[in-house]
Amino acid sequence: SQQGEEDPQALSIQEGENATMNCSYKTSINNLQWYRQNSGRGLVHLILIRSNEREKHSGRLRVTLDTSKKSSSLLITASRAADTASYFCATSNDYKLSFGAGTTVTVRA
Amino acid sequence: DAMVIQNPRYQVTQFGKPVTLSCSQTLNHNVMYWYQQKSSQAPKLLFHYYDKDFNNEADTPDNFQSRRPNTSFCFLDIRSPGLGDAAMYLCATQGTDYGYTFGSGTRLTVV
């Protein structure tokens, strides 16, 4: 069943701007992961943050996790047209990965 | 390169005609998953294997079955596809770092 909810559902930004999206979840987790999906394609793993971590960076990506609020955020800095995609958060517990509904990001050139 | 491969990329089947989707992996991961993703929705877990142990989600319809003959291969069988089963089907494996590797998916059309 769907665990996470993402906000906003859709985001349109200008190239070079930052994009921030949020994810909330309901139950305890081992880790939280973010994925990107280009239209009609499979999911690409972006970053994983464990339940005992608060912040993680990978290139232009910054992820935060607040387990007390059961929420996470993904920041993409200096966005590019190639970042146009849907972004999903997914929570992991007992070998199961449960996805949120996703945020569709459009980066305008 | 090590990866998860799904075949075919696109599958068209007739209403009620059994169809099988395949997934193979070269990662030697113990855990394999099948997800269903309908248009503009989140991927939904159908079932997963931990080695040969099969785990079915409670809300996965009986119409969906799976086989894992060995570590490398996993199949999704839809016994009698309905129009509502049209979706992207995603196979994934889980590595020791808990990150998942997804295949490119099979888009199923039911006519």
PDB file of C-alpha atoms in Angstrom:
ATOM      1  CA  SER A   1       0.000   0.000   0.000  1.00  0.00           C
ATOM      2  CA  GLN A   2       1.105   3.573  -0.569  1.00  0.00           C
ATOM      3  CA  GLN A   3       3.025   4.903   2.374  1.00  0.00           C
ATOM      4  CA  GLY A   4       4.247   8.327   1.357  1.00  0.00           C
ATOM      5  CA  GLU A   5       2.591  11.463   0.157  1.00  0.00           C
ATOM      6  CA  GLU A   6       4.464  14.037  -1.843  1.00  0.00           C
ATOM      7  CA  ASP A   7       4.096  17.721  -2.132  1.00  0.00           C
ATOM      8  CA  PRO A   8       3.752  19.458  -4.504  1.00  0.00           C
ATOM      9  CA  GLN A   9       2.200  17.172  -7.113  1.00  0.00           C
ATOM     10  CA  ALA A  10       3.762  19.241  -9.860  1.00  0.00           C
ATOM     11  CA  LEU A  11       6.491  21.855 -10.009  1.00  0.00           C
ATOM     12  CA  SER A  12       7.575  24.067 -12.899  1.00  0.00           C
ATOM     13  CA  ILE A  13      10.813  26.034 -12.609  1.00  0.00           C
ATOM     14  CA  GLN A  14      13.277  27.903 -14.759  1.00  0.00           C
ATOM     15  CA  GLU A  15      16.610  26.348 -15.598  1.00  0.00           C
ATOM     16  CA  GLY A  16      19.146  27.291 -12.946  1.00  0.00           C
ATOM     17  CA  GLU A  17      16.601  27.576 -10.154  1.00  0.00           C
ATOM     18  CA  ASN A  18      16.376  25.172  -7.237  1.00  0.00           C
ATOM     19  CA  ALA A  19      13.577  22.622  -6.936  1.00  0.00           C
ATOM     20  CA  THR A  20      12.325  21.431  -3.568  1.00  0.00           C
ATOM     21  CA  MET A  21       9.836  18.664  -2.986  1.00  0.00           C
ATOM     22  CA  ASN A  22       8.597  17.102   0.218  1.00  0.00           C
ATOM     23  CA  CYS A  23       7.527  13.670   1.286  1.00  0.00           C
ATOM     24  CA  SER A  24       5.581  12.585   4.342  1.00  0.00           C
ATOM     25  CA  TYR A  25       5.104   9.031   5.517  1.00  0.00           C
ATOM     26  CA  LYS A  26       3.090   7.220   8.147  1.00  0.00           C
ATOM     27  CA  THR A  27       4.964   4.339   9.756  1.00  0.00           C
ATOM     28  CA  SER A  28       8.464   3.669  11.047  1.00  0.00           C
ATOM     29  CA  ILE A  29      11.145   3.115   8.430  1.00  0.00           C
ATOM     30  CA  ASN A  30      14.603   1.648   8.009  1.00  0.00           C
ATOM     31  CA  ASN A  31      15.519   4.137   5.340  1.00  0.00           C
ATOM     32  CA  LEU A  32      13.969   6.511   2.831  1.00  0.00           C
ATOM     33  CA  GLN A  33      14.951   6.642  -0.804  1.00  0.00           C
ATOM     34  CA  TRP A  34      14.378   9.018  -3.688  1.00  0.00           C
ATOM     35  CA  TYR A  35      13.954   7.918  -7.280  1.00  0.00           C
ATOM     36  CA  ARG A  36      13.651   9.671 -10.608  1.00  0.00           C
ATOM     37  CA  GLN A  37      11.490   8.436 -13.462  1.00  0.00           C
ATOM     38  CA  ASN A  38      11.608   9.856 -16.942  1.00  0.00           C
ATOM     39  CA  SER A  39       8.394   9.547 -18.910  1.00  0.00           C
ATOM     40  CA  GLY A  40       7.659   5.932 -19.833  1.00  0.00           C
ATOM     41  CA  ARG A  41      10.886   4.649 -18.322  1.00  0.00           C
ATOM     42  CA  GLY A  42      11.965   2.711 -15.265  1.00  0.00           C
ATOM     43  CA  LEU A  43      12.934   4.185 -11.920  1.00  0.00           C
ATOM     44  CA  VAL A  44      16.460   5.394 -11.243  1.00  0.00           C
ATOM     45  CA  HIS A  45      17.758   5.319  -7.677  1.00  0.00           C
ATOM     46  CA  LEU A  46      19.023   8.754  -6.644  1.00  0.00           C
ATOM     47  CA  ILE A  47      19.836   8.685  -2.969  1.00  0.00           C
ATOM     48  CA  LEU A  48      19.175   6.722   0.207  1.00  0.00           C
ATOM     49  CA  ILE A  49      19.048   8.199   3.690  1.00  0.00           C
ATOM     50  CA  ARG A  50      18.962   5.939   6.734  1.00  0.00           C
ATOM     51  CA  SER A  51      16.643   6.500   9.653  1.00  0.00           C
ATOM     52  CA  ASN A  52      19.534   7.633  11.872  1.00  0.00           C
ATOM     53  CA  GLU A  53      20.739  10.220   9.359  1.00  0.00           C
ATOM     54  CA  ARG A  54      19.417  13.759   9.076  1.00  0.00           C
ATOM     55  CA  GLU A  55      20.950  15.041   5.865  1.00  0.00           C
ATOM     56  CA  LYS A  56      22.713  13.622   2.849  1.00  0.00           C
ATOM     57  CA  HIS A  57      24.249  15.094  -0.286  1.00  0.00           C
ATOM     58  CA  SER A  58      24.944  13.661  -3.695  1.00  0.00           C
ATOM     59  CA  GLY A  59      26.118  16.051  -6.387  1.00  0.00           C
ATOM     60  CA  ARG A  60      23.330  18.624  -6.865  1.00  0.00           C
ATOM     61  CA  LEU A  61      20.968  16.671  -4.634  1.00  0.00           C
ATOM     62  CA  ARG A  62      20.361  17.326  -0.962  1.00  0.00           C
ATOM     63  CA  VAL A  63      18.040  15.147   1.080  1.00  0.00           C
ATOM     64  CA  THR A  64      16.873  15.766   4.624  1.00  0.00           C
ATOM     65  CA  LEU A  65      15.024  13.422   6.925  1.00  0.00           C
ATOM     66  CA  ASP A  66      13.061  14.313  10.041  1.00  0.00           C
ATOM     67  CA  THR A  67      11.868  11.096  11.649  1.00  0.00           C
ATOM     68  CA  SER A  68      10.024  12.975  14.417  1.00  0.00           C
ATOM     69  CA  LYS A  69       7.833  14.617  11.769  1.00  0.00           C
ATOM     70  CA  LYS A  70       7.955  11.586   9.450  1.00  0.00           C
ATOM     71  CA  SER A  71       8.999  13.777   6.579  1.00  0.00           C
ATOM     72  CA  SER A  72      11.781  14.170   4.040  1.00  0.00           C
ATOM     73  CA  SER A  73      12.712  16.738   1.450  1.00  0.00           C
ATOM     74  CA  LEU A  74      14.658  16.572  -1.791  1.00  0.00           C
ATOM     75  CA  LEU A  75      16.412  19.659  -3.072  1.00  0.00           C
ATOM     76  CA  ILE A  76      17.816  19.819  -6.591  1.00  0.00           C
ATOM     77  CA  THR A  77      20.118  22.780  -6.967  1.00  0.00           C
ATOM     78  CA  ALA A  78      20.886  24.629 -10.203  1.00  0.00           C
ATOM     79  CA  SER A  79      18.306  22.662 -12.144  1.00  0.00           C
ATOM     80  CA  ARG A  80      18.819  21.653 -15.763  1.00  0.00           C
ATOM     81  CA  ALA A  81      16.405  20.739 -18.514  1.00  0.00           C
ATOM     82  CA  ALA A  82      17.542  17.123 -18.114  1.00  0.00           C
ATOM     83  CA  ASP A  83      16.155  17.135 -14.560  1.00  0.00           C
ATOM     84  CA  THR A  84      12.635  17.170 -16.013  1.00  0.00           C
ATOM     85  CA  ALA A  85      11.098  13.975 -14.645  1.00  0.00           C
ATOM     86  CA  SER A  86       8.875  12.582 -11.926  1.00  0.00           C
ATOM     87  CA  TYR A  87      10.475  12.176  -8.518  1.00  0.00           C
ATOM     88  CA  PHE A  88       9.284   9.590  -6.030  1.00  0.00           C
ATOM     89  CA  CYS A  89      10.097   9.101  -2.407  1.00  0.00           C
ATOM     90  CA  ALA A  90       9.961   5.539  -1.143  1.00  0.00           C
ATOM     91  CA  THR A  91      10.159   4.189   2.364  1.00  0.00           C
ATOM     92  CA  SER A  92      11.787   0.904   3.172  1.00  0.00           C
ATOM     93  CA  ASN A  93      10.836  -1.491   5.920  1.00  0.00           C
ATOM     94  CA  ASP A  94      11.254  -5.271   6.015  1.00  0.00           C
ATOM     95  CA  TYR A  95      12.491  -5.534   2.429  1.00  0.00           C
ATOM     96  CA  LYS A  96       9.470  -3.685   1.075  1.00  0.00           C
ATOM     97  CA  LEU A  97       9.691  -0.386  -0.731  1.00  0.00           C
ATOM     98  CA  SER A  98       6.522   1.706  -0.658  1.00  0.00           C
ATOM     99  CA  PHE A  99       6.257   4.684  -2.976  1.00  0.00           C
ATOM    100  CA  GLY A 100       4.635   8.057  -2.698  1.00  0.00           C
ATOM    101  CA  ALA A 101       2.559   9.466  -5.534  1.00  0.00           C
ATOM    102  CA  GLY A 102       5.441  11.499  -6.903  1.00  0.00           C
ATOM    103  CA  THR A 103       6.215  15.068  -7.872  1.00  0.00           C
ATOM    104  CA  THR A 104       6.387  15.939 -11.553  1.00  0.00           C
ATOM    105  CA  VAL A 105       9.135  18.473 -12.155  1.00  0.00           C
ATOM    106  CA  THR A 106       9.358  20.485 -15.351  1.00  0.00           C
ATOM    107  CA  VAL A 107      12.479  22.553 -15.912  1.00  0.00           C
ATOM    108  CA  ARG A 108      11.984  25.261 -18.529  1.00  0.00           C
ATOM    109  CA  ALA A 109      14.936  26.299 -20.636  1.00  0.00           C
TER     110      ALA A 109
ATOM    111  CA  ASP B   1      27.236  -3.911 -17.113  1.00  0.00           C
ATOM    112  CA  ALA B   2      25.367  -5.577 -14.312  1.00  0.00           C
ATOM    113  CA  MET B   3      21.731  -4.703 -14.577  1.00  0.00           C
ATOM    114  CA  VAL B   4      18.078  -5.696 -14.461  1.00  0.00           C
ATOM    115  CA  ILE B   5      16.622  -6.539 -17.849  1.00  0.00           C
ATOM    116  CA  GLN B   6      12.952  -6.760 -18.649  1.00  0.00           C
ATOM    117  CA  ASN B   7      11.509  -8.300 -21.773  1.00  0.00           C
ATOM    118  CA  PRO B   8       9.660  -7.368 -23.757  1.00  0.00           C
ATOM    119  CA  ARG B   9       9.666  -3.591 -23.517  1.00  0.00           C
ATOM    120  CA  TYR B  10       6.120  -3.446 -24.890  1.00  0.00           C
ATOM    121  CA  GLN B  11       3.575  -6.230 -24.742  1.00  0.00           C
ATOM    122  CA  VAL B  12       0.131  -6.288 -26.285  1.00  0.00           C
ATOM    123  CA  THR B  13      -2.207  -9.061 -25.219  1.00  0.00           C
ATOM    124  CA  GLN B  14      -5.828  -9.895 -25.777  1.00  0.00           C
ATOM    125  CA  PHE B  15      -8.418  -9.641 -23.064  1.00  0.00           C
ATOM    126  CA  GLY B  16      -8.398 -12.916 -21.147  1.00  0.00           C
ATOM    127  CA  LYS B  17      -5.318 -14.359 -22.878  1.00  0.00           C
ATOM    128  CA  PRO B  18      -2.550 -15.414 -20.473  1.00  0.00           C
ATOM    129  CA  VAL B  19       0.610 -13.374 -20.707  1.00  0.00           C
ATOM    130  CA  THR B  20       4.063 -13.703 -19.130  1.00  0.00           C
ATOM    131  CA  LEU B  21       6.516 -10.918 -18.494  1.00  0.00           C
ATOM    132  CA  SER B  22      10.135 -11.719 -17.773  1.00  0.00           C
ATOM    133  CA  CYS B  23      12.908 -10.189 -15.744  1.00  0.00           C
ATOM    134  CA  SER B  24      16.537 -11.177 -15.443  1.00  0.00           C
ATOM    135  CA  GLN B  25      19.358  -9.790 -13.324  1.00  0.00           C
ATOM    136  CA  THR B  26      23.112 -10.055 -13.405  1.00  0.00           C
ATOM    137  CA  LEU B  27      23.549  -8.516  -9.961  1.00  0.00           C
ATOM    138  CA  ASN B  28      23.153 -11.779  -8.026  1.00  0.00           C
ATOM    139  CA  HIS B  29      20.771 -10.061  -5.622  1.00  0.00           C
ATOM    140  CA  ASN B  30      18.677 -12.187  -3.289  1.00  0.00           C
ATOM    141  CA  VAL B  31      15.556 -10.071  -3.409  1.00  0.00           C
ATOM    142  CA  MET B  32      13.467  -9.470  -6.515  1.00  0.00           C
ATOM    143  CA  TYR B  33      10.267  -7.470  -6.798  1.00  0.00           C
ATOM    144  CA  TRP B  34       7.393  -6.899  -9.187  1.00  0.00           C
ATOM    145  CA  TYR B  35       5.631  -3.553  -9.182  1.00  0.00           C
ATOM    146  CA  GLN B  36       2.621  -2.385 -11.143  1.00  0.00           C
ATOM    147  CA  GLN B  37       2.480   1.265 -12.119  1.00  0.00           C
ATOM    148  CA  LYS B  38      -0.593   2.738 -13.740  1.00  0.00           C
ATOM    149  CA  SER B  39      -0.483   6.044 -15.531  1.00  0.00           C
ATOM    150  CA  SER B  40       0.429   8.994 -13.271  1.00  0.00           C
ATOM    151  CA  GLN B  41       0.357   6.783 -10.174  1.00  0.00           C
ATOM    152  CA  ALA B  42       2.909   5.473  -7.719  1.00  0.00           C
ATOM    153  CA  PRO B  43       4.387   2.033  -8.314  1.00  0.00           C
ATOM    154  CA  LYS B  44       2.460  -0.566  -6.350  1.00  0.00           C
ATOM    155  CA  LEU B  45       4.172  -3.663  -4.987  1.00  0.00           C
ATOM    156  CA  LEU B  46       2.601  -6.902  -6.210  1.00  0.00           C
ATOM    157  CA  PHE B  47       4.977  -9.442  -4.641  1.00  0.00           C
ATOM    158  CA  HIS B  48       8.601 -10.103  -3.866  1.00  0.00           C
ATOM    159  CA  TYR B  49      10.984 -12.999  -3.488  1.00  0.00           C
ATOM    160  CA  TYR B  50      13.653 -13.340  -0.860  1.00  0.00           C
ATOM    161  CA  ASP B  51      15.680 -16.095  -2.471  1.00  0.00           C
ATOM    162  CA  LYS B  52      12.973 -18.671  -3.183  1.00  0.00           C
ATOM    163  CA  ASP B  53      10.615 -17.422  -0.505  1.00  0.00           C
ATOM    164  CA  PHE B  54       7.591 -15.870  -2.173  1.00  0.00           C
ATOM    165  CA  ASN B  55       5.779 -12.978  -0.496  1.00  0.00           C
ATOM    166  CA  ASN B  56       2.457 -11.875  -1.899  1.00  0.00           C
ATOM    167  CA  GLU B  57       0.922  -8.514  -1.028  1.00  0.00           C
ATOM    168  CA  ALA B  58      -2.522  -8.895   0.539  1.00  0.00           C
ATOM    169  CA  ASP B  59      -4.232  -6.842  -2.156  1.00  0.00           C
ATOM    170  CA  THR B  60      -2.542  -8.449  -5.155  1.00  0.00           C
ATOM    171  CA  PRO B  61      -5.263 -10.072  -7.277  1.00  0.00           C
ATOM    172  CA  ASP B  62      -5.222 -13.856  -7.671  1.00  0.00           C
ATOM    173  CA  ASN B  63      -4.968 -13.236 -11.394  1.00  0.00           C
ATOM    174  CA  PHE B  64      -1.300 -12.388 -10.862  1.00  0.00           C
ATOM    175  CA  GLN B  65       1.234 -15.128 -10.252  1.00  0.00           C
ATOM    176  CA  SER B  66       5.009 -15.222 -10.158  1.00  0.00           C
ATOM    177  CA  ARG B  67       7.799 -17.732 -10.630  1.00  0.00           C
ATOM    178  CA  ARG B  68      11.459 -17.545  -9.769  1.00  0.00           C
ATOM    179  CA  PRO B  69      13.217 -20.627 -11.161  1.00  0.00           C
ATOM    180  CA  ASN B  70      16.678 -19.391 -10.139  1.00  0.00           C
ATOM    181  CA  THR B  71      18.455 -16.346  -8.731  1.00  0.00           C
ATOM    182  CA  SER B  72      18.709 -14.637 -12.096  1.00  0.00           C
ATOM    183  CA  PHE B  73      15.183 -14.919 -13.460  1.00  0.00           C
ATOM    184  CA  CYS B  74      11.745 -13.937 -12.287  1.00  0.00           C
ATOM    185  CA  PHE B  75       8.476 -14.110 -14.218  1.00  0.00           C
ATOM    186  CA  LEU B  76       5.141 -12.396 -13.833  1.00  0.00           C
ATOM    187  CA  ASP B  77       2.179 -14.389 -15.119  1.00  0.00           C
ATOM    188  CA  ILE B  78      -1.194 -12.744 -15.640  1.00  0.00           C
ATOM    189  CA  ARG B  79      -3.649 -15.569 -16.075  1.00  0.00           C
ATOM    190  CA  SER B  80      -6.592 -13.664 -17.542  1.00  0.00           C
ATOM    191  CA  PRO B  81      -5.682 -10.050 -18.250  1.00  0.00           C
ATOM    192  CA  GLY B  82      -8.443  -7.511 -18.005  1.00  0.00           C
ATOM    193  CA  LEU B  83      -8.507  -3.967 -19.320  1.00  0.00           C
ATOM    194  CA  GLY B  84      -7.691  -2.750 -15.819  1.00  0.00           C
ATOM    195  CA  ASP B  85      -4.401  -4.636 -15.877  1.00  0.00           C
ATOM    196  CA  ALA B  86      -2.953  -2.367 -18.533  1.00  0.00           C
ATOM    197  CA  ALA B  87       0.021  -0.739 -16.863  1.00  0.00           C
ATOM    198  CA  MET B  88       3.788  -0.516 -16.685  1.00  0.00           C
ATOM    199  CA  TYR B  89       5.238  -3.517 -14.855  1.00  0.00           C
ATOM    200  CA  LEU B  90       8.527  -2.904 -13.135  1.00  0.00           C
ATOM    201  CA  CYS B  91      10.977  -5.500 -11.893  1.00  0.00           C
ATOM    202  CA  ALA B  92      13.566  -4.590  -9.294  1.00  0.00           C
ATOM    203  CA  THR B  93      16.287  -6.133  -7.202  1.00  0.00           C
ATOM    204  CA  GLN B  94      17.649  -5.050  -3.867  1.00  0.00           C
ATOM    205  CA  GLY B  95      21.349  -4.866  -3.094  1.00  0.00           C
ATOM    206  CA  THR B  96      23.175  -5.077   0.199  1.00  0.00           C
ATOM    207  CA  ASP B  97      23.236  -1.280   0.449  1.00  0.00           C
ATOM    208  CA  TYR B  98      19.417  -1.378   0.401  1.00  0.00           C
ATOM    209  CA  GLY B  99      19.278   0.555  -2.848  1.00  0.00           C
ATOM    210  CA  TYR B 100      17.033  -0.895  -5.497  1.00  0.00           C
ATOM    211  CA  THR B 101      17.877  -1.406  -9.147  1.00  0.00           C
ATOM    212  CA  PHE B 102      14.918  -1.242 -11.484  1.00  0.00           C
ATOM    213  CA  GLY B 103      14.533  -2.568 -14.971  1.00  0.00           C
ATOM    214  CA  SER B 104      13.199  -0.343 -17.743  1.00  0.00           C
ATOM    215  CA  GLY B 105       9.768  -1.876 -17.360  1.00  0.00           C
ATOM    216  CA  THR B 106       7.309  -3.644 -19.631  1.00  0.00           C
ATOM    217  CA  ARG B 107       4.328  -1.629 -20.769  1.00  0.00           C
ATOM    218  CA  LEU B 108       1.343  -3.941 -21.075  1.00  0.00           C
ATOM    219  CA  THR B 109      -1.587  -3.092 -23.299  1.00  0.00           C
ATOM    220  CA  VAL B 110      -4.750  -5.202 -23.153  1.00  0.00           C
ATOM    221  CA  VAL B 111      -6.978  -5.129 -26.221  1.00  0.00           C
TER     222      VAL B 111
END
